[in-house]
Coordinates of C-alpha atoms in Angstrom, one line a residue:
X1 CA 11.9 54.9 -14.0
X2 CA 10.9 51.5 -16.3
X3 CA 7.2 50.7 -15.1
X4 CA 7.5 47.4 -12.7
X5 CA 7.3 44.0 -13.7
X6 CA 6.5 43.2 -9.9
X7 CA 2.8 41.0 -8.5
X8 CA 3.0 41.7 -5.3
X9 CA 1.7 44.5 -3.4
X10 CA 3.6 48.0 -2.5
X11 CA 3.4 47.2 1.5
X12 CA 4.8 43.3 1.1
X13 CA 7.3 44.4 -1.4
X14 CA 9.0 47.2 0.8
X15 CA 9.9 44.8 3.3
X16 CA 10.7 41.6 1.0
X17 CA 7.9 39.6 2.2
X18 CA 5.8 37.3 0.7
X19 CA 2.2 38.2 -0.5
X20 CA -0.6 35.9 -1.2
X21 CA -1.5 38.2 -3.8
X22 CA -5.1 38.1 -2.9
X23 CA -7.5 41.2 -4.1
X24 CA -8.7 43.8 -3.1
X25 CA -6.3 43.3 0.0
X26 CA -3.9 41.1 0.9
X27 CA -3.9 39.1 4.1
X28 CA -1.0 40.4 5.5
X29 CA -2.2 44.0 4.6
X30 CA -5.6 42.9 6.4
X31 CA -3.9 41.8 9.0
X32 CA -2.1 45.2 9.7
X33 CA -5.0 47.2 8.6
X34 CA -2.5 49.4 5.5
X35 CA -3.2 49.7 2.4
X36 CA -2.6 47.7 -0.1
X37 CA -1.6 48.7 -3.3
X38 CA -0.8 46.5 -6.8
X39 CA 1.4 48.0 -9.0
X40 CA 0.4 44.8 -11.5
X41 CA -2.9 42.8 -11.2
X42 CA -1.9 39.7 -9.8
X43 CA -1.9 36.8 -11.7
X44 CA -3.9 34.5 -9.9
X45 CA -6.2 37.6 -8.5
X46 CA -10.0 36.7 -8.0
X47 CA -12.8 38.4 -6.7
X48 CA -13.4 36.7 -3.4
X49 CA -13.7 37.7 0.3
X50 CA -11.0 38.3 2.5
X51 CA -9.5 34.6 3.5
X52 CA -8.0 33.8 7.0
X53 CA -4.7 35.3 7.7
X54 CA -2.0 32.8 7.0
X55 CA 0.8 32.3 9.6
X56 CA 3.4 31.4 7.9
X57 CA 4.0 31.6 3.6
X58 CA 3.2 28.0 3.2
X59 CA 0.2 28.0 5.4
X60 CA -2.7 26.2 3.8
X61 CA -6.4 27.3 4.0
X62 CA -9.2 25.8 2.7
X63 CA -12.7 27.8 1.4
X64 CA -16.1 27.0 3.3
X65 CA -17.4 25.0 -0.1
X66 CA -14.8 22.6 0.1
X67 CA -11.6 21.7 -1.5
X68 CA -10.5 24.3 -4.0
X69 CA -8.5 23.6 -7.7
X70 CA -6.8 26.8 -7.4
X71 CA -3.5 27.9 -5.9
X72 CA -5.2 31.0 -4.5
X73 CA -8.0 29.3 -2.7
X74 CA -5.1 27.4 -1.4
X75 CA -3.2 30.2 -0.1
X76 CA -0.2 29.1 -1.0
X77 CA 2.1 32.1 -1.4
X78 CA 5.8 30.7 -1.8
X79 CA 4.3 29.2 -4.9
X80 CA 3.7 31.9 -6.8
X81 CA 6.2 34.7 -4.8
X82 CA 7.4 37.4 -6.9
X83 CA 11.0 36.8 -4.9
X84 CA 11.4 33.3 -5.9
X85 CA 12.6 31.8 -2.2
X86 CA 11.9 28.0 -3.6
X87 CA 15.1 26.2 -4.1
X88 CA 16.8 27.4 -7.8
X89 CA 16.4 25.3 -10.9
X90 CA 18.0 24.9 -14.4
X91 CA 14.3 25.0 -15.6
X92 CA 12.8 28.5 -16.9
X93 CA 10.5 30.4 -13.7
X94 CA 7.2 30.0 -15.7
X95 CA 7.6 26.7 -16.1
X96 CA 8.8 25.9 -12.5
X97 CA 5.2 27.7 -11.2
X98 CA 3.3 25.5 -13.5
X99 CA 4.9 22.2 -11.9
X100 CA 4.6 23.7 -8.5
X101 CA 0.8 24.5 -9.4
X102 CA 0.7 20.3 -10.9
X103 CA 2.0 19.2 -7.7
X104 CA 0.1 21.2 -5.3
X105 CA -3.1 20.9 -6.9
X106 CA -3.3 17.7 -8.6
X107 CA -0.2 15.1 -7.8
X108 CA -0.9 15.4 -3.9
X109 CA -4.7 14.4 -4.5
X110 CA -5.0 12.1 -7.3
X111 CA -1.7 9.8 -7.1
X112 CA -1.2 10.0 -3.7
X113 CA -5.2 9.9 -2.2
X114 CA -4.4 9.4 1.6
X115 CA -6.0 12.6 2.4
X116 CA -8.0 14.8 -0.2
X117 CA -8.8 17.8 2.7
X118 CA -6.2 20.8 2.1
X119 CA -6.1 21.2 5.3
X120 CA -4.7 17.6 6.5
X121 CA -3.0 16.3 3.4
X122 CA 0.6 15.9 4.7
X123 CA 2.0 16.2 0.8
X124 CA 0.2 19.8 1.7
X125 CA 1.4 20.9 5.6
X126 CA 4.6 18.4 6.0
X127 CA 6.2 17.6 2.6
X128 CA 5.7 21.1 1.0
X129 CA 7.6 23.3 3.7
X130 CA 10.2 20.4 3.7
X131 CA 10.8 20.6 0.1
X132 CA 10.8 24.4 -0.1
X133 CA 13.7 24.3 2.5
X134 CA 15.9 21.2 0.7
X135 CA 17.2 22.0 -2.6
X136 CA 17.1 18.1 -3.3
X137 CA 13.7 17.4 -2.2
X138 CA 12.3 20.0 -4.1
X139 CA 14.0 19.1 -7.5
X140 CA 13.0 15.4 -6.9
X141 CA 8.8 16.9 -6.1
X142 CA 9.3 18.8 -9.1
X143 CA 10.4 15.4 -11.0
X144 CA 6.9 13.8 -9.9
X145 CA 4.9 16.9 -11.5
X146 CA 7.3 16.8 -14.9
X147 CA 6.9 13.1 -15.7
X148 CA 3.1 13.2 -15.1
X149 CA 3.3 16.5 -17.6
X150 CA 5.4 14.7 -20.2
X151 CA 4.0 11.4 -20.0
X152 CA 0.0 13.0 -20.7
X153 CA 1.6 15.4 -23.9
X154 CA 3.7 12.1 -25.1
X155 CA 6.7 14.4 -26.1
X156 CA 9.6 12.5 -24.1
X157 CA 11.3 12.9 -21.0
X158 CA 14.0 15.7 -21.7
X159 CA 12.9 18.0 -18.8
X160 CA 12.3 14.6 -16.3
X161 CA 15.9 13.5 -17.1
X162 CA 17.4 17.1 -16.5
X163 CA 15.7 17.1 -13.3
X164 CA 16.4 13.7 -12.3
X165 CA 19.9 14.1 -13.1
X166 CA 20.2 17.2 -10.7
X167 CA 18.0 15.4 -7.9
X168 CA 20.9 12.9 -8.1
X169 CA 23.5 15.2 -7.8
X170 CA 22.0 17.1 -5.0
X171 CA 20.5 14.3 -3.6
X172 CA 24.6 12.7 -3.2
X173 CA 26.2 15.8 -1.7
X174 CA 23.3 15.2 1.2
X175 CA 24.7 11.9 1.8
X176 CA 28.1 12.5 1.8
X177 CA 26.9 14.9 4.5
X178 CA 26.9 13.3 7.8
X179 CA 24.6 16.0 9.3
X180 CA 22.0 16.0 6.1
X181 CA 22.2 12.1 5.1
X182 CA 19.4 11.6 8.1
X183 CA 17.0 14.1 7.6
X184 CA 13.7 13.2 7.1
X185 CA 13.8 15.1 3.6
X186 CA 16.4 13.0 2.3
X187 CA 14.5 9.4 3.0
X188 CA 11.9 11.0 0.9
X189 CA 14.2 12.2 -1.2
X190 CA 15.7 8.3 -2.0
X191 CA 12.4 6.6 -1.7
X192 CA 10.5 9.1 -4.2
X193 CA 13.8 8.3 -6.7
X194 CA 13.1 4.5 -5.9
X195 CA 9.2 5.1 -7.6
X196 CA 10.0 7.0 -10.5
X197 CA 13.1 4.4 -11.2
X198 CA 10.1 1.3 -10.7
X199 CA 7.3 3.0 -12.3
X200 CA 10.1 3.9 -15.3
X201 CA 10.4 -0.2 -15.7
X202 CA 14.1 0.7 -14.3
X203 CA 13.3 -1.9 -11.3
X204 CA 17.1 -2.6 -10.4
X205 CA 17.8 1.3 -9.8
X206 CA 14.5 0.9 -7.9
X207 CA 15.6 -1.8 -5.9
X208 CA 19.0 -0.1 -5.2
X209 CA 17.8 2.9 -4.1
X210 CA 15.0 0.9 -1.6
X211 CA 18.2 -0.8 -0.4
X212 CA 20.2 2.3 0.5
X213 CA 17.1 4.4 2.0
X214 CA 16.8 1.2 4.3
X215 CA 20.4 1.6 5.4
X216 CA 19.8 5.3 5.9
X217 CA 16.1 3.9 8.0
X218 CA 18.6 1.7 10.1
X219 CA 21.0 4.4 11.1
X220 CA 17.8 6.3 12.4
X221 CA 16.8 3.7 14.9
X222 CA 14.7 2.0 12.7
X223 CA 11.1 2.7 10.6
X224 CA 9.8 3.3 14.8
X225 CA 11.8 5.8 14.9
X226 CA 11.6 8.0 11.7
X227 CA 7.7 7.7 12.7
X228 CA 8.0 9.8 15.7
X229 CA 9.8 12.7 13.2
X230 CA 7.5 12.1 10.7
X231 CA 4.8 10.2 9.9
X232 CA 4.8 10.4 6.1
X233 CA 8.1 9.8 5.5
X234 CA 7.4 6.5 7.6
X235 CA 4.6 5.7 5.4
X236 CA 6.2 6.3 2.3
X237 CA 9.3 4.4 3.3
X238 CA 7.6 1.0 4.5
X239 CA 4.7 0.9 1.9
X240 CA 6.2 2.0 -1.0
X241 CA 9.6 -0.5 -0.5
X242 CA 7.5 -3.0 0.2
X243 CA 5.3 -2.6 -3.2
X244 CA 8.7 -2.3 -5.1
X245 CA 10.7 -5.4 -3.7
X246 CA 7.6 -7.7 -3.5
X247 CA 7.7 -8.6 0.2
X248 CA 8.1 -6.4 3.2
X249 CA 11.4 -4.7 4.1
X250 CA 10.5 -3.5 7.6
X251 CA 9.4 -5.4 10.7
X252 CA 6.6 -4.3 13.0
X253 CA 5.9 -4.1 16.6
X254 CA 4.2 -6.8 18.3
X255 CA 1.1 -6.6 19.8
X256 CA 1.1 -4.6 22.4
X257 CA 3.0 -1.9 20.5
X258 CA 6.7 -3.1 21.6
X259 CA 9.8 -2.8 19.4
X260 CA 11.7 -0.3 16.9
X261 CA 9.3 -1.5 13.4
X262 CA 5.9 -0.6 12.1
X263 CA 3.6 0.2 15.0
X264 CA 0.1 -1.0 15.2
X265 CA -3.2 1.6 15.4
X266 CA -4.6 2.8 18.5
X267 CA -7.7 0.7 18.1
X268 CA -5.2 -2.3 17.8
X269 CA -4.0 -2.2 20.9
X270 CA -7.6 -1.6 22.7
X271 CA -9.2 -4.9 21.3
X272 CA -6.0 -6.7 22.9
X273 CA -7.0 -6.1 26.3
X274 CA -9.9 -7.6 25.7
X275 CA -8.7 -11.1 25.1
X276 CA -10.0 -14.0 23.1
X277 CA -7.9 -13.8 20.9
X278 CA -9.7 -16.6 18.6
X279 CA -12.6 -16.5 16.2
X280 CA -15.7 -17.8 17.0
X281 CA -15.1 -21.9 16.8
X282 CA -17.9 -22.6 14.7
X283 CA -16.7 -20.6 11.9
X284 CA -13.4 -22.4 11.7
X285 CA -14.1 -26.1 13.2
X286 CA -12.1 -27.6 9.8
X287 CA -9.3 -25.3 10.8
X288 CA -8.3 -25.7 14.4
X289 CA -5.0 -27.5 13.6
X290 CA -4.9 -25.6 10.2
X291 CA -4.7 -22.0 11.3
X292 CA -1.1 -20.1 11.8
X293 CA -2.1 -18.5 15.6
X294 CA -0.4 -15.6 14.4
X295 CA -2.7 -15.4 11.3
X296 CA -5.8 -16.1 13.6
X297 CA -4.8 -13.1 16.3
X298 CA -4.7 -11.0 13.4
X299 CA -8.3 -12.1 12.0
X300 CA -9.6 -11.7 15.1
X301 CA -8.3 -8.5 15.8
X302 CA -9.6 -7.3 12.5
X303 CA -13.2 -8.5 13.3
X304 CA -12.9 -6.4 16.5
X305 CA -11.8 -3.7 15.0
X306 CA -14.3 -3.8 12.2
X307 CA -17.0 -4.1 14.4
X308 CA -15.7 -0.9 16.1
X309 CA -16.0 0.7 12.8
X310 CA -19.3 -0.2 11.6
X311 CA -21.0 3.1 12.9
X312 CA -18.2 5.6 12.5
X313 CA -16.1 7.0 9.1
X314 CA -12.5 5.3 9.2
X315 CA -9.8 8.4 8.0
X316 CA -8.2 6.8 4.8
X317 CA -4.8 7.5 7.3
X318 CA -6.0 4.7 10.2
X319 CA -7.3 2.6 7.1
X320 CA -3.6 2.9 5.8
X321 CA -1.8 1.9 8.8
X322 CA -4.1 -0.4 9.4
X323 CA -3.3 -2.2 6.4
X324 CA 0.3 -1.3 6.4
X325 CA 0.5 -3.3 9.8
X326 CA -1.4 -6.4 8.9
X327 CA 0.5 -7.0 5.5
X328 CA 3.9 -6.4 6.9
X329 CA 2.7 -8.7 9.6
X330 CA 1.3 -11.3 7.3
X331 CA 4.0 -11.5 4.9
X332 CA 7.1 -10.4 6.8
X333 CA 7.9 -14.1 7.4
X334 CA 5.7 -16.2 5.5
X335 CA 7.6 -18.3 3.6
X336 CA 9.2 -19.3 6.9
X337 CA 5.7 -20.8 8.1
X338 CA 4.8 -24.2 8.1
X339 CA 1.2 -24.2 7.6
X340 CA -1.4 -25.8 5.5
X341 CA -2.8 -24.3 2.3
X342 CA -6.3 -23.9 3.5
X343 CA -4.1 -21.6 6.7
X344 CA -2.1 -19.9 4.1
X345 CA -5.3 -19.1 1.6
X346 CA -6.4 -17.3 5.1
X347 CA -2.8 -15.4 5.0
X348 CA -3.3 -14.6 1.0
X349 CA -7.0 -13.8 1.5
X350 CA -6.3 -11.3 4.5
X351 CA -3.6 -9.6 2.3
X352 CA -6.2 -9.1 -0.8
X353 CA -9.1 -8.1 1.4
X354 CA -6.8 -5.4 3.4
X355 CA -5.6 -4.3 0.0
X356 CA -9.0 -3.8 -1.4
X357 CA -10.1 -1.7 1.2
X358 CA -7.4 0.8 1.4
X359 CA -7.3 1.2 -2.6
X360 CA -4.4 2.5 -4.2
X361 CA -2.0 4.8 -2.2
X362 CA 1.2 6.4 -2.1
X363 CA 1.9 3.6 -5.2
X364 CA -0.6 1.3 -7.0
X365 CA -0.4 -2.1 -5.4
X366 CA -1.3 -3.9 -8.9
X367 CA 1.8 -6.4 -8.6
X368 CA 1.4 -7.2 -5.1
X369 CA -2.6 -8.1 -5.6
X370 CA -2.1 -9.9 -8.3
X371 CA 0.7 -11.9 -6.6
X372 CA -1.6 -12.6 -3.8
X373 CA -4.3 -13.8 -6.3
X374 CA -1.6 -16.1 -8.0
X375 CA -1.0 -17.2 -4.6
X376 CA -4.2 -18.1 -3.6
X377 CA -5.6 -19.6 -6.5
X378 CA -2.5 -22.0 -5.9
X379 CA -3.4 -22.8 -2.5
X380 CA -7.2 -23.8 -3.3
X381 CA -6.0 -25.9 -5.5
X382 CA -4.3 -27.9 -3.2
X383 CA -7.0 -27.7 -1.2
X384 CA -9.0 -29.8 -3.2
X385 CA -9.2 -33.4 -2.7
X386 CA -9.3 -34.4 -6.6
X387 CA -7.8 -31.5 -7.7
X388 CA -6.3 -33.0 -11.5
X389 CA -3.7 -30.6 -11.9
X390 CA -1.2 -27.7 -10.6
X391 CA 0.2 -24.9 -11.5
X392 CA 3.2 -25.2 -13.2
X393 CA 6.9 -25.1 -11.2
X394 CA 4.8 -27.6 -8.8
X395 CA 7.4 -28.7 -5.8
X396 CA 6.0 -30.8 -2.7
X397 CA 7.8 -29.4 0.6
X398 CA 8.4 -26.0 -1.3
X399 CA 7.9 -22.3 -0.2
X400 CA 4.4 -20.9 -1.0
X401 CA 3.3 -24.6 -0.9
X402 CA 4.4 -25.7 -4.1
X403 CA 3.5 -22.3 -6.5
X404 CA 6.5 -20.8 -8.1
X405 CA 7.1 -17.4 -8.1
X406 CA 7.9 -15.8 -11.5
X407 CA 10.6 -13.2 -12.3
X408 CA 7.6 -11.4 -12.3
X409 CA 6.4 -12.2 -9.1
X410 CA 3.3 -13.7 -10.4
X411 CA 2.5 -17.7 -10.3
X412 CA 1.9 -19.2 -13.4
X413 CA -1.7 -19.8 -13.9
X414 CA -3.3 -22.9 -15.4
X415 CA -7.3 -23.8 -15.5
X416 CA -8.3 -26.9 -13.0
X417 CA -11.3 -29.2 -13.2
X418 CA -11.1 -29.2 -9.6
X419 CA -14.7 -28.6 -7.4
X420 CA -14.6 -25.4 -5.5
X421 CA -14.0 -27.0 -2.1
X422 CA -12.3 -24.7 -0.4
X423 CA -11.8 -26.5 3.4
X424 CA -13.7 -30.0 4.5
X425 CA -16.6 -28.5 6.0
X426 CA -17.4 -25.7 3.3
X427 CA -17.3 -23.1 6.1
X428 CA -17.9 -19.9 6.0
X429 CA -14.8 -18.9 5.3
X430 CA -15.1 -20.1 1.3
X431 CA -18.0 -17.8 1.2
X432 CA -15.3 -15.2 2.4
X433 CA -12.3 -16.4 0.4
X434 CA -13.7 -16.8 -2.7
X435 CA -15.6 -13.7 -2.9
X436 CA -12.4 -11.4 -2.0
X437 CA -10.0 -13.6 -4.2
X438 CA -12.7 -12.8 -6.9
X439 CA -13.0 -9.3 -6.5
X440 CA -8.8 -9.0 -6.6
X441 CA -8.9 -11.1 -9.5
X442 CA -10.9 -8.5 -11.7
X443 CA -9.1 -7.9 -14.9
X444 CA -7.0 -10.9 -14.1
X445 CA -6.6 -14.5 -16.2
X446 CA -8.2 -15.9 -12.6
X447 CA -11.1 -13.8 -12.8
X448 CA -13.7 -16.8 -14.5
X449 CA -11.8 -19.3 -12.4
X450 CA -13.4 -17.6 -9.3
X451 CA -16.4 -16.7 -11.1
X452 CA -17.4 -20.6 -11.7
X453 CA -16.7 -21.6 -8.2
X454 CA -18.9 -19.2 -7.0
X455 CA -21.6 -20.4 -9.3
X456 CA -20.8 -23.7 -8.2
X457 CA -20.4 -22.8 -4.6
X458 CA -23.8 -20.7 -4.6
X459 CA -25.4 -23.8 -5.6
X460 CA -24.0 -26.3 -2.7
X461 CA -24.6 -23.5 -0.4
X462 CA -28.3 -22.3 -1.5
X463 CA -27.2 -18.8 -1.5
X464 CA -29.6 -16.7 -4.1
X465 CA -29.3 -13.6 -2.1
X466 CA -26.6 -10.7 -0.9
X467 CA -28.3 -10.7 2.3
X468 CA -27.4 -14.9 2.2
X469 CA -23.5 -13.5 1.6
X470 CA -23.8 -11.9 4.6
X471 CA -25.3 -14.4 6.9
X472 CA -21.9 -15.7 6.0
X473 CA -20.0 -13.2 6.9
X474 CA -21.5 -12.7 10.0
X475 CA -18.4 -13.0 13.0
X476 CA -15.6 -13.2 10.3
X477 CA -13.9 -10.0 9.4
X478 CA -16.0 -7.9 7.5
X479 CA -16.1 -4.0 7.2
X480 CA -20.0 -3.8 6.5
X481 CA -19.8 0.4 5.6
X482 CA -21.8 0.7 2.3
X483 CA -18.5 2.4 0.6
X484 CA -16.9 -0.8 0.7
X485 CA -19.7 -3.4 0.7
X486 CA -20.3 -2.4 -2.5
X487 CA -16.9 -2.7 -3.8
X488 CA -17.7 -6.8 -3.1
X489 CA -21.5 -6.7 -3.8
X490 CA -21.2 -5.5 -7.4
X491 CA -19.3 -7.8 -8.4
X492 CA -20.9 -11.0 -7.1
X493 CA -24.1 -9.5 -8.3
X494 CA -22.6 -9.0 -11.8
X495 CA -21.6 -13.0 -12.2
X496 CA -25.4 -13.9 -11.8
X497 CA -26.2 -11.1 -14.5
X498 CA -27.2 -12.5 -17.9
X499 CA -24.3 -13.0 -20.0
X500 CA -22.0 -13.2 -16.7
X501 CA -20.2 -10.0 -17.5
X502 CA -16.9 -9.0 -15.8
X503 CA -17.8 -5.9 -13.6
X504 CA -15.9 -2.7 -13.2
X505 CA -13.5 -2.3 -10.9
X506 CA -14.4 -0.5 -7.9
X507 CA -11.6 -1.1 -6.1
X508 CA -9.8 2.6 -7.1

């Protein structure tokens, strides 16, 4: 008899089941007390103690030093089973582990950083055993780990575009399957598609496929609804359409948590009962009649919330929907709203702040923050009582109060002479304004604009200090944890540097 090409132990193979391939013993071998005997040294075999005994083949552990680069550590069996139970491929079996090991190991911790413990990251425990059990799914997670492969060795896309055209393919017979077109595995399926068409620069198929996953969100019962199933596919769904169309696609609940859309945290809904729903008078005395009262309930909730915060460490999740929430609400039906500027720079400012905090996830945000800059800077300007010029596409009455969006999204941006009044009073608030608009700005064309009304406004102010800043801040919404102070105090720091360099971005 031909010696055996087989990994996985004597014990697991006589009964067809999958081994974690750990050495001396595996865990189910452990577990039963056998022996357990490799007719091959395993490929991923270490020298380590005996793990935890897994429960189930895609069970993840995580070692006592922290979060581990390698499979093993992982204890991921299905990925490196000798029996191949994944989902077949056109793609050769060696090179189907090595994008199973991209995904697992790097592509759910670096481009998707909502959770970097093993042990919660849903791309980990929720995605994972979805995609091992849906044909499409797993040809579309696959697609993720090829493109990143290809696009680092710069030597085309000819595995990518196999894989994408069979993600397709499978991807349609779920559809045309009234019993499969609602799973939760294919919304991922169509909204995963949608990124890799945008990030591609093939924004129509992007757009087409957010369309159709929001038909399939609708014949759920709405985002609300997919929530209660699963979380991530919720996320993924309202962020990531949101980021590719420009402007929110779902609604949300209201206040007190009522409705089928996007449903506010926990923490939200506590701060409600305590009422006041208005920021401290003194802080906004030029805005009274200026404010949207839907844009102030959300301030003020933030400022609650924040102040909640202030001792504890926030899970990048609760950041997320956090933000999630407060742009959808923000944005959902802005145009519609017929405020001031200085009440919409509030809207624009809340949007960039919220987005600075949570980073990127899921899907870099670049467009979106740099529309919300454009934005901004537009309604300053109008704000401004001698303000010389405006940005270009100019229309009194318009949407966005008279700054045109670009094909690109973006407003066209042109240098002012104006003074960096912000509102009547110079209030607090254009300490808080200008220094998040400046911090979204990095690596923008409005970066100096900011920078010199800062200068300027430092000056009228009398504010030499960081600690001045945050007399300021003081009763606004301000999440004073050093992890993100410093992504705001760096970079006001850097302006009164010598030379006024542009700091780094520490927004990532």
């Amino acid at each position: 008899m031909p010696p055996t090409l087989r990994r996985s132990c004597a014990a697991c193979a006589r009964i067809k089941h999958s081994c974690d391939l750990r050495t001396p013993r595996c865990s189910r071998c452990i577990k039963r007390g056998s022996e357990c005997a490799y007719a091959n040294e395993p490929l991923t075999a270490v020298t380590a103690a005996p793990a935890p005994v897994a429960t189930r083949s895609t069970a993840v552990t995580i070692p006592p030093t922290g979060r581990s680069t390698s499979l093993t550590s992982l204890n991921i069996a299905s990925t490196v089973d000798p029996f191949d139970t994944y989902p077949p491929t056109r793609l050769g079996r060696e090179h189907v582990q090595r994008l199973i090991h991209g995904f697992l190991d790097k592509i759910a911790f670096q481009y998707y950083p909502l959770e970097l413990n093993a042990c919660s990251n849903p791309f980990l425990i929720s995605w994972w055993p979805m995609a091992l059990g849906d044909a499409a799914l797993f040809h579309v997670t696959l697609q993720t780990a090829c493109l990143d492969e290809e696009l680092r060795a710069r030597r085309g896309s000819q595995m990518s575009d196999l894989l994408m055209a069979d993600s397709v393919a499978l991807l349609r017979r779920k559809v045309d399957d009234g019993s499969l077109a609602l799973q939760d595995g294919t919304l991922n399926c169509v909204i995963t598609l949608a990124a890799i068409e945008f990030g591609k620069g093939n924004v129509k198929l992007g757009e087409m496929h957010v369309e159709g996953v929001k038909k399939l969100v609708s014949l759920r019962g709405g985002i609300g609804s997919v929530r209660e199933t699963s979380p991530l596919t919720a996320r993924m769904v309202s962020w990531v359409s949101m980021l590719i169309m420009g402007r929110p696609q779902f609604e949300t609940q209201t206040d007190g948590g009522l409705g089928p859309g996007i449903p506010p945290i926990h923490e939200w809904l506590v701060v409600g009962i305590d009422g006041d729903e208005t920021l401290d008078a003194s802080q906004i005395s030029a805005l009274h009649d200026d404010i949207d009262p839907e844009v102030n309930t959300i301030l003020t909730r933030l400022r609650k919330i924040f102040d909640r915060w202030k001792e504890g460490a926030v899970s990048p999740t609760r950041l997320h929907d956090l933000t999630c929430y407060v742009v959808h609400r923000l944005l959902r039906h802005s145009a519609d709203k017929k405020t001031s500027p200085a009440g919409e720079a509030l809207r624009y400012a809340t949007v960039i702040y919220m987005l600075t905090l949570q980073g990127p996830t899921y899907f870099p945000h670049v467009n979106l923050m740099r529309q919300m800059v454009s934005r901004l800077v537009c309604c300053l300007d109008q704000c401004s009582e001698d303000s010389e010029t405006k940005p270009t596409g100019a229309r009194s009455g318009a949407d966005n109060h008279g700054c045109e969006d670009a094909p690109n999204g973006l407003v066209e941006f042109q240098e002012t002479k104006s003074p960096p009044t912000t509102f009547h009073d110079r209030s607090s608030f254009d300490v808080w304004i200008l220094l998040v608009g400046m911090v979204g700005a990095i690596g923008t064309p409005q970066y100096p604009w900011f920078a010199q009304r800062w200068v300027e406004l430092a000056q009228i102010l009398q504010v030499r200090s960081w600690d001045d800043i945050l007399r300021h801040l003081n009763g606004l919404p301000w999440l004073s944890a050093e992890r993100w102070e410093r992504i705001f105090r760096e970079p006001w720091e850097a302006i009164f540097a010598p030379g006024h360099p542009e700091p780094p971005d520490l927004r990532v």
